[in-house]
PDB file of C-alpha atoms in Angstrom:
ATOM      1  CA  GLU A   1       2.634  -0.564   3.017  1.00  0.00           C
ATOM      2  CA  ILE A   2       4.643  -3.867   2.799  1.00  0.00           C
ATOM      3  CA  VAL A   3       6.564  -4.762   5.702  1.00  0.00           C
ATOM      4  CA  LEU A   4       9.737  -7.412   4.982  1.00  0.00           C
ATOM      5  CA  THR A   5      10.650  -9.771   7.655  1.00  0.00           C
ATOM      6  CA  GLN A   6      14.049 -11.489   7.448  1.00  0.00           C
ATOM      7  CA  SER A   7      15.388 -14.554   9.271  1.00  0.00           C
ATOM      8  CA  PRO A   8      17.396 -15.534  11.037  1.00  0.00           C
ATOM      9  CA  GLY A   9      18.658 -12.203  12.433  1.00  0.00           C
ATOM     10  CA  THR A  10      22.217 -13.943  12.695  1.00  0.00           C
ATOM     11  CA  LEU A  11      23.557 -17.053  10.829  1.00  0.00           C
ATOM     12  CA  SER A  12      26.830 -18.430  12.258  1.00  0.00           C
ATOM     13  CA  LEU A  13      28.316 -20.642   9.600  1.00  0.00           C
ATOM     14  CA  SER A  14      32.031 -21.686   8.568  1.00  0.00           C
ATOM     15  CA  PRO A  15      33.647 -21.120   5.168  1.00  0.00           C
ATOM     16  CA  GLY A  16      32.516 -23.716   2.676  1.00  0.00           C
ATOM     17  CA  GLU A  17      29.042 -24.302   4.115  1.00  0.00           C
ATOM     18  CA  ARG A  18      25.551 -23.404   2.594  1.00  0.00           C
ATOM     19  CA  ALA A  19      23.973 -20.222   3.840  1.00  0.00           C
ATOM     20  CA  THR A  20      20.028 -20.001   3.305  1.00  0.00           C
ATOM     21  CA  LEU A  21      18.474 -16.370   4.119  1.00  0.00           C
ATOM     22  CA  SER A  22      14.799 -15.812   4.223  1.00  0.00           C
ATOM     23  CA  CYS A  23      12.790 -12.770   3.665  1.00  0.00           C
ATOM     24  CA  ARG A  24       8.875 -13.168   4.262  1.00  0.00           C
ATOM     25  CA  ALA A  25       6.686 -10.063   2.996  1.00  0.00           C
ATOM     26  CA  SER A  26       3.480  -8.958   4.443  1.00  0.00           C
ATOM     27  CA  GLN A  27       1.538  -9.152   1.464  1.00  0.00           C
ATOM     28  CA  SER A  28       2.339 -10.594  -1.929  1.00  0.00           C
ATOM     29  CA  VAL A  29       5.286  -9.078  -3.764  1.00  0.00           C
ATOM     30  CA  SER A  30       5.869  -9.099  -7.531  1.00  0.00           C
ATOM     31  CA  SER A  31       8.829 -11.638  -8.255  1.00  0.00           C
ATOM     32  CA  SER A  32       9.899  -9.019 -10.682  1.00  0.00           C
ATOM     33  CA  TYR A  33      10.476  -6.469  -7.995  1.00  0.00           C
ATOM     34  CA  LEU A  34      12.386  -8.254  -5.277  1.00  0.00           C
ATOM     35  CA  ALA A  35      16.204  -7.501  -4.612  1.00  0.00           C
ATOM     36  CA  TRP A  36      18.977  -8.805  -2.280  1.00  0.00           C
ATOM     37  CA  TYR A  37      21.796  -6.629  -1.270  1.00  0.00           C
ATOM     38  CA  GLN A  38      25.077  -7.448   0.656  1.00  0.00           C
ATOM     39  CA  GLN A  39      26.701  -4.675   2.851  1.00  0.00           C
ATOM     40  CA  LYS A  40      30.205  -4.997   4.437  1.00  0.00           C
ATOM     41  CA  PRO A  41      31.244  -2.721   7.157  1.00  0.00           C
ATOM     42  CA  GLY A  42      32.195   0.777   6.129  1.00  0.00           C
ATOM     43  CA  GLN A  43      30.922   0.027   2.607  1.00  0.00           C
ATOM     44  CA  ALA A  44      27.668   0.951   0.340  1.00  0.00           C
ATOM     45  CA  PRO A  45      25.471  -1.774  -0.167  1.00  0.00           C
ATOM     46  CA  ARG A  46      25.941  -4.053  -3.311  1.00  0.00           C
ATOM     47  CA  LEU A  47      23.127  -5.278  -5.396  1.00  0.00           C
ATOM     48  CA  LEU A  48      23.389  -9.193  -5.604  1.00  0.00           C
ATOM     49  CA  ILE A  49      20.072 -10.330  -6.952  1.00  0.00           C
ATOM     50  CA  TYR A  50      17.031  -8.627  -8.727  1.00  0.00           C
ATOM     51  CA  GLY A  51      13.740  -9.921  -9.758  1.00  0.00           C
ATOM     52  CA  ALA A  52      13.907 -12.415  -7.122  1.00  0.00           C
ATOM     53  CA  SER A  53      16.460 -14.662  -8.932  1.00  0.00           C
ATOM     54  CA  SER A  54      18.497 -12.650 -11.595  1.00  0.00           C
ATOM     55  CA  ARG A  55      22.172 -12.177 -10.708  1.00  0.00           C
ATOM     56  CA  ALA A  56      23.500  -8.479 -10.813  1.00  0.00           C
ATOM     57  CA  THR A  57      26.456  -7.867 -13.001  1.00  0.00           C
ATOM     58  CA  GLY A  58      29.643  -9.515 -11.752  1.00  0.00           C
ATOM     59  CA  ILE A  59      27.908 -11.468  -8.945  1.00  0.00           C
ATOM     60  CA  PRO A  60      29.141 -14.950  -8.619  1.00  0.00           C
ATOM     61  CA  ASP A  61      27.086 -17.864  -9.297  1.00  0.00           C
ATOM     62  CA  ARG A  62      27.510 -19.108  -5.824  1.00  0.00           C
ATOM     63  CA  PHE A  63      24.574 -16.667  -4.964  1.00  0.00           C
ATOM     64  CA  SER A  64      21.188 -17.442  -5.944  1.00  0.00           C
ATOM     65  CA  GLY A  65      17.668 -16.195  -5.361  1.00  0.00           C
ATOM     66  CA  SER A  66      14.346 -17.887  -5.393  1.00  0.00           C
ATOM     67  CA  GLY A  67      10.660 -17.494  -4.255  1.00  0.00           C
ATOM     68  CA  SER A  68       7.673 -15.829  -5.148  1.00  0.00           C
ATOM     69  CA  GLY A  69       4.572 -14.254  -3.618  1.00  0.00           C
ATOM     70  CA  THR A  70       5.453 -13.672   0.050  1.00  0.00           C
ATOM     71  CA  ASP A  71       8.467 -16.089   0.629  1.00  0.00           C
ATOM     72  CA  PHE A  72      11.828 -15.405  -0.863  1.00  0.00           C
ATOM     73  CA  THR A  73      15.070 -17.127  -0.282  1.00  0.00           C
ATOM     74  CA  LEU A  74      18.772 -15.930  -0.907  1.00  0.00           C
ATOM     75  CA  THR A  75      21.114 -19.149  -0.887  1.00  0.00           C
ATOM     76  CA  ILE A  76      24.938 -18.899  -0.896  1.00  0.00           C
ATOM     77  CA  SER A  77      25.998 -22.253  -1.936  1.00  0.00           C
ATOM     78  CA  ARG A  78      29.615 -22.321  -0.535  1.00  0.00           C
ATOM     79  CA  LEU A  79      30.703 -19.460   1.724  1.00  0.00           C
ATOM     80  CA  GLU A  80      33.823 -17.889   0.920  1.00  0.00           C
ATOM     81  CA  PRO A  81      35.765 -15.529   3.367  1.00  0.00           C
ATOM     82  CA  GLU A  82      34.529 -12.438   1.562  1.00  0.00           C
ATOM     83  CA  ASP A  83      30.973 -13.526   1.816  1.00  0.00           C
ATOM     84  CA  PHE A  84      30.500 -12.891   5.605  1.00  0.00           C
ATOM     85  CA  ALA A  85      28.468  -9.645   5.615  1.00  0.00           C
ATOM     86  CA  VAL A  86      25.108  -8.394   6.272  1.00  0.00           C
ATOM     87  CA  TYR A  87      22.307  -9.132   3.755  1.00  0.00           C
ATOM     88  CA  TYR A  88      19.235  -7.174   2.984  1.00  0.00           C
ATOM     89  CA  CYS A  89      16.014  -7.956   0.990  1.00  0.00           C
ATOM     90  CA  GLN A  90      14.107  -5.053  -0.493  1.00  0.00           C
ATOM     91  CA  GLN A  91      10.782  -4.828  -2.555  1.00  0.00           C
ATOM     92  CA  TYR A  92      11.026  -2.290  -5.210  1.00  0.00           C
ATOM     93  CA  GLY A  93       7.618  -2.708  -6.958  1.00  0.00           C
ATOM     94  CA  SER A  94       5.915  -0.688  -9.376  1.00  0.00           C
ATOM     95  CA  SER A  95       5.105   2.196  -7.126  1.00  0.00           C
ATOM     96  CA  PRO A  96       6.953   3.350  -3.820  1.00  0.00           C
ATOM     97  CA  PRO A  97       7.453   2.894  -1.122  1.00  0.00           C
ATOM     98  CA  TRP A  98      10.289   0.449  -1.224  1.00  0.00           C
ATOM     99  CA  PRO A  99      11.279  -0.978   2.207  1.00  0.00           C
ATOM    100  CA  PHE A 100      14.263  -2.966   3.118  1.00  0.00           C
ATOM    101  CA  GLY A 101      14.178  -6.031   5.567  1.00  0.00           C
ATOM    102  CA  GLN A 102      15.823  -5.599   9.012  1.00  0.00           C
ATOM    103  CA  GLY A 103      19.048  -7.494   7.690  1.00  0.00           C
ATOM    104  CA  THR A 104      20.515 -10.725   8.303  1.00  0.00           C
ATOM    105  CA  LYS A 105      24.144 -11.027   9.547  1.00  0.00           C
ATOM    106  CA  VAL A 106      26.163 -13.800   8.329  1.00  0.00           C
ATOM    107  CA  GLU A 107      28.975 -14.397  10.623  1.00  0.00           C
ATOM    108  CA  ILE A 108      32.000 -16.676  10.892  1.00  0.00           C
ATOM    109  CA  LYS A 109      31.426 -19.644  13.225  1.00  0.00           C
TER     110      LYS A 109
ATOM    111  CA  GLN B   1      31.538   3.327 -15.793  1.00  0.00           C
ATOM    112  CA  VAL B   2      28.589   4.281 -13.684  1.00  0.00           C
ATOM    113  CA  GLN B   3      29.668   6.593 -10.846  1.00  0.00           C
ATOM    114  CA  LEU B   4      27.538   8.465  -8.105  1.00  0.00           C
ATOM    115  CA  VAL B   5      29.703  10.731  -6.138  1.00  0.00           C
ATOM    116  CA  GLN B   6      28.164  12.478  -3.061  1.00  0.00           C
ATOM    117  CA  SER B   7      29.151  15.630  -1.068  1.00  0.00           C
ATOM    118  CA  GLY B   8      31.108  15.465   1.911  1.00  0.00           C
ATOM    119  CA  ALA B   9      30.417  14.890   5.618  1.00  0.00           C
ATOM    120  CA  GLU B  10      28.270  17.471   7.457  1.00  0.00           C
ATOM    121  CA  VAL B  11      27.806  18.505  11.031  1.00  0.00           C
ATOM    122  CA  LYS B  12      24.676  20.305  11.929  1.00  0.00           C
ATOM    123  CA  LYS B  13      22.748  21.440  15.129  1.00  0.00           C
ATOM    124  CA  PRO B  14      19.339  20.457  15.945  1.00  0.00           C
ATOM    125  CA  GLY B  15      16.575  22.223  14.069  1.00  0.00           C
ATOM    126  CA  ALA B  16      19.124  23.038  11.203  1.00  0.00           C
ATOM    127  CA  SER B  17      18.754  21.906   7.590  1.00  0.00           C
ATOM    128  CA  VAL B  18      21.184  19.783   5.360  1.00  0.00           C
ATOM    129  CA  LYS B  19      21.476  19.286   1.629  1.00  0.00           C
ATOM    130  CA  VAL B  20      23.315  16.413   0.597  1.00  0.00           C
ATOM    131  CA  SER B  21      24.503  16.371  -3.436  1.00  0.00           C
ATOM    132  CA  CYS B  22      24.921  13.145  -5.645  1.00  0.00           C
ATOM    133  CA  LYS B  23      26.531  13.897  -9.061  1.00  0.00           C
ATOM    134  CA  ALA B  24      25.988  10.913 -11.440  1.00  0.00           C
ATOM    135  CA  SER B  25      28.171  10.205 -14.530  1.00  0.00           C
ATOM    136  CA  GLY B  26      28.608   7.332 -16.886  1.00  0.00           C
ATOM    137  CA  TYR B  27      24.973   6.853 -17.861  1.00  0.00           C
ATOM    138  CA  THR B  28      22.056   9.065 -19.146  1.00  0.00           C
ATOM    139  CA  PHE B  29      20.736  10.673 -16.063  1.00  0.00           C
ATOM    140  CA  THR B  30      17.107  11.074 -17.094  1.00  0.00           C
ATOM    141  CA  SER B  31      16.723   7.235 -17.869  1.00  0.00           C
ATOM    142  CA  TYR B  32      16.821   6.269 -14.295  1.00  0.00           C
ATOM    143  CA  GLY B  33      15.693   7.532 -10.923  1.00  0.00           C
ATOM    144  CA  ILE B  34      17.676   8.213  -7.853  1.00  0.00           C
ATOM    145  CA  SER B  35      16.842   6.756  -4.234  1.00  0.00           C
ATOM    146  CA  TRP B  36      17.970   8.095  -0.946  1.00  0.00           C
ATOM    147  CA  VAL B  37      18.496   5.500   1.712  1.00  0.00           C
ATOM    148  CA  ARG B  38      19.967   6.252   5.024  1.00  0.00           C
ATOM    149  CA  GLN B  39      21.603   4.071   7.958  1.00  0.00           C
ATOM    150  CA  ALA B  40      22.028   5.015  11.345  1.00  0.00           C
ATOM    151  CA  PRO B  41      24.945   4.207  13.196  1.00  0.00           C
ATOM    152  CA  GLY B  42      24.710   0.207  13.862  1.00  0.00           C
ATOM    153  CA  GLN B  43      21.420  -0.064  12.224  1.00  0.00           C
ATOM    154  CA  GLY B  44      19.712  -1.220   9.174  1.00  0.00           C
ATOM    155  CA  LEU B  45      18.847   0.486   5.714  1.00  0.00           C
ATOM    156  CA  GLU B  46      16.039   2.999   5.847  1.00  0.00           C
ATOM    157  CA  TRP B  47      14.465   3.844   2.413  1.00  0.00           C
ATOM    158  CA  MET B  48      13.846   7.559   2.344  1.00  0.00           C
ATOM    159  CA  GLY B  49      12.311   8.336  -1.022  1.00  0.00           C
ATOM    160  CA  TRP B  50      12.863   8.355  -4.870  1.00  0.00           C
ATOM    161  CA  ILE B  51      12.644  10.841  -7.556  1.00  0.00           C
ATOM    162  CA  SER B  52      12.670  10.574 -11.156  1.00  0.00           C
ATOM    163  CA  ALA B  53      15.359  12.282 -12.986  1.00  0.00           C
ATOM    164  CA  TYR B  54      13.028  12.075 -16.143  1.00  0.00           C
ATOM    165  CA  ASN B  55      10.155  14.325 -14.642  1.00  0.00           C
ATOM    166  CA  GLY B  56      10.990  15.146 -11.276  1.00  0.00           C
ATOM    167  CA  ASN B  57       8.261  12.922  -9.627  1.00  0.00           C
ATOM    168  CA  THR B  58       8.887  12.172  -6.258  1.00  0.00           C
ATOM    169  CA  ASN B  59       7.636   9.778  -3.469  1.00  0.00           C
ATOM    170  CA  TYR B  60       8.990  10.193  -0.032  1.00  0.00           C
ATOM    171  CA  ALA B  61       8.629   7.815   3.068  1.00  0.00           C
ATOM    172  CA  GLN B  62       5.692   8.871   5.100  1.00  0.00           C
ATOM    173  CA  LYS B  63       7.781   9.577   8.305  1.00  0.00           C
ATOM    174  CA  LEU B  64       9.901  12.074   6.643  1.00  0.00           C
ATOM    175  CA  GLN B  65       6.809  13.725   4.643  1.00  0.00           C
ATOM    176  CA  GLY B  66       7.201  17.410   5.133  1.00  0.00           C
ATOM    177  CA  ARG B  67      10.699  17.512   6.313  1.00  0.00           C
ATOM    178  CA  VAL B  68      12.359  15.886   2.945  1.00  0.00           C
ATOM    179  CA  THR B  69      12.723  17.328  -0.432  1.00  0.00           C
ATOM    180  CA  MET B  70      14.462  15.393  -3.218  1.00  0.00           C
ATOM    181  CA  THR B  71      15.257  17.306  -6.424  1.00  0.00           C
ATOM    182  CA  THR B  72      17.473  16.835  -9.647  1.00  0.00           C
ATOM    183  CA  ASP B  73      19.432  19.437 -11.978  1.00  0.00           C
ATOM    184  CA  THR B  74      19.636  17.480 -15.401  1.00  0.00           C
ATOM    185  CA  SER B  75      21.840  20.300 -16.681  1.00  0.00           C
ATOM    186  CA  THR B  76      24.552  18.795 -14.107  1.00  0.00           C
ATOM    187  CA  SER B  77      23.265  15.265 -13.668  1.00  0.00           C
ATOM    188  CA  THR B  78      23.069  15.908  -9.967  1.00  0.00           C
ATOM    189  CA  ALA B  79      20.542  15.004  -7.479  1.00  0.00           C
ATOM    190  CA  TYR B  80      19.873  16.476  -4.244  1.00  0.00           C
ATOM    191  CA  MET B  81      18.308  15.651  -0.759  1.00  0.00           C
ATOM    192  CA  GLU B  82      17.333  18.212   1.805  1.00  0.00           C
ATOM    193  CA  LEU B  83      16.257  17.368   5.263  1.00  0.00           C
ATOM    194  CA  ARG B  84      15.054  20.029   7.311  1.00  0.00           C
ATOM    195  CA  SER B  85      14.317  20.417  11.105  1.00  0.00           C
ATOM    196  CA  LEU B  86      17.073  18.005  12.096  1.00  0.00           C
ATOM    197  CA  ARG B  87      16.920  15.857  15.174  1.00  0.00           C
ATOM    198  CA  SER B  88      19.618  13.673  16.763  1.00  0.00           C
ATOM    199  CA  ASP B  89      18.008  10.597  15.416  1.00  0.00           C
ATOM    200  CA  ASP B  90      18.775  11.885  11.884  1.00  0.00           C
ATOM    201  CA  THR B  91      22.483  11.192  12.541  1.00  0.00           C
ATOM    202  CA  ALA B  92      23.048   8.533   9.787  1.00  0.00           C
ATOM    203  CA  VAL B  93      25.088   7.803   6.645  1.00  0.00           C
ATOM    204  CA  TYR B  94      23.005   8.875   3.691  1.00  0.00           C
ATOM    205  CA  TYR B  95      23.314   7.116   0.318  1.00  0.00           C
ATOM    206  CA  CYS B  96      22.014   7.895  -3.067  1.00  0.00           C
ATOM    207  CA  ALA B  97      21.692   5.233  -5.569  1.00  0.00           C
ATOM    208  CA  ARG B  98      20.618   4.768  -8.987  1.00  0.00           C
ATOM    209  CA  GLN B  99      17.099   3.149  -9.218  1.00  0.00           C
ATOM    210  CA  GLY B 100      15.854   1.215 -12.242  1.00  0.00           C
ATOM    211  CA  GLY B 101      13.840  -1.780 -13.246  1.00  0.00           C
ATOM    212  CA  GLY B 102      16.586  -4.062 -12.057  1.00  0.00           C
ATOM    213  CA  GLY B 103      16.813  -2.824  -8.556  1.00  0.00           C
ATOM    214  CA  THR B 104      19.068   0.010  -6.738  1.00  0.00           C
ATOM    215  CA  ASP B 105      22.112  -1.094  -8.940  1.00  0.00           C
ATOM    216  CA  TYR B 106      24.487   1.607  -8.306  1.00  0.00           C
ATOM    217  CA  TRP B 107      25.451   3.414  -5.079  1.00  0.00           C
ATOM    218  CA  GLY B 108      26.857   6.532  -3.790  1.00  0.00           C
ATOM    219  CA  GLN B 109      29.841   6.435  -1.269  1.00  0.00           C
ATOM    220  CA  GLY B 110      27.555   7.820   1.527  1.00  0.00           C
ATOM    221  CA  THR B 111      27.563  11.101   3.247  1.00  0.00           C
ATOM    222  CA  LEU B 112      27.666  11.127   7.206  1.00  0.00           C
ATOM    223  CA  VAL B 113      25.321  13.616   8.701  1.00  0.00           C
ATOM    224  CA  THR B 114      26.099  14.170  12.234  1.00  0.00           C
ATOM    225  CA  VAL B 115      23.335  16.166  14.141  1.00  0.00           C
ATOM    226  CA  SER B 116      24.602  17.271  17.534  1.00  0.00           C
ATOM    227  CA  SER B 117      24.473  20.588  19.734  1.00  0.00           C
TER     228      SER B 117
END
């Protein structure tokens, strides 16, 4: 089973700064099946990125995804106040299981 | 619009079972799968398993094998997740979510299951 490791655990940044989040897989993941989610306290997760780099419906273009193989990145180009949240990656390849990473918390510095 | 509406919060004793429902609307139910994900208090997301709404095929997380059953009722566009032999560490918010080739794109509101004696 693939294990996803996210880093850093917590990212302390100011609004307007750039955020770079990492997701590393224990074995190669098809880029077609790597997703990123945002979760705010008390809310369900929200799909941001699928297929490693495609933005989900309604997601602002300040969110971008990249990577292939075992290394993937979520970048938030300029943090808005509403972007402070926890972010998870997930591989959802051709067959389950589909584990999540442990999450990265983006907090206000 | 796509919606997944889950059943309400539950309080159960250790050893009991719980069954959570997830009613889908706004799309063709049998064209997607349903994933179940849980989140213990203050913890991350844990993938529990998946069911195809098309043919009922399932795949469960290894740690839950033997205790979890996922089913669907296509006549009502409803998915169900039953967890048996509940323990205190099963206390969590349980989410259903639509699963397609573009990831887990729509989520239910979550159902809090509390296991306590």
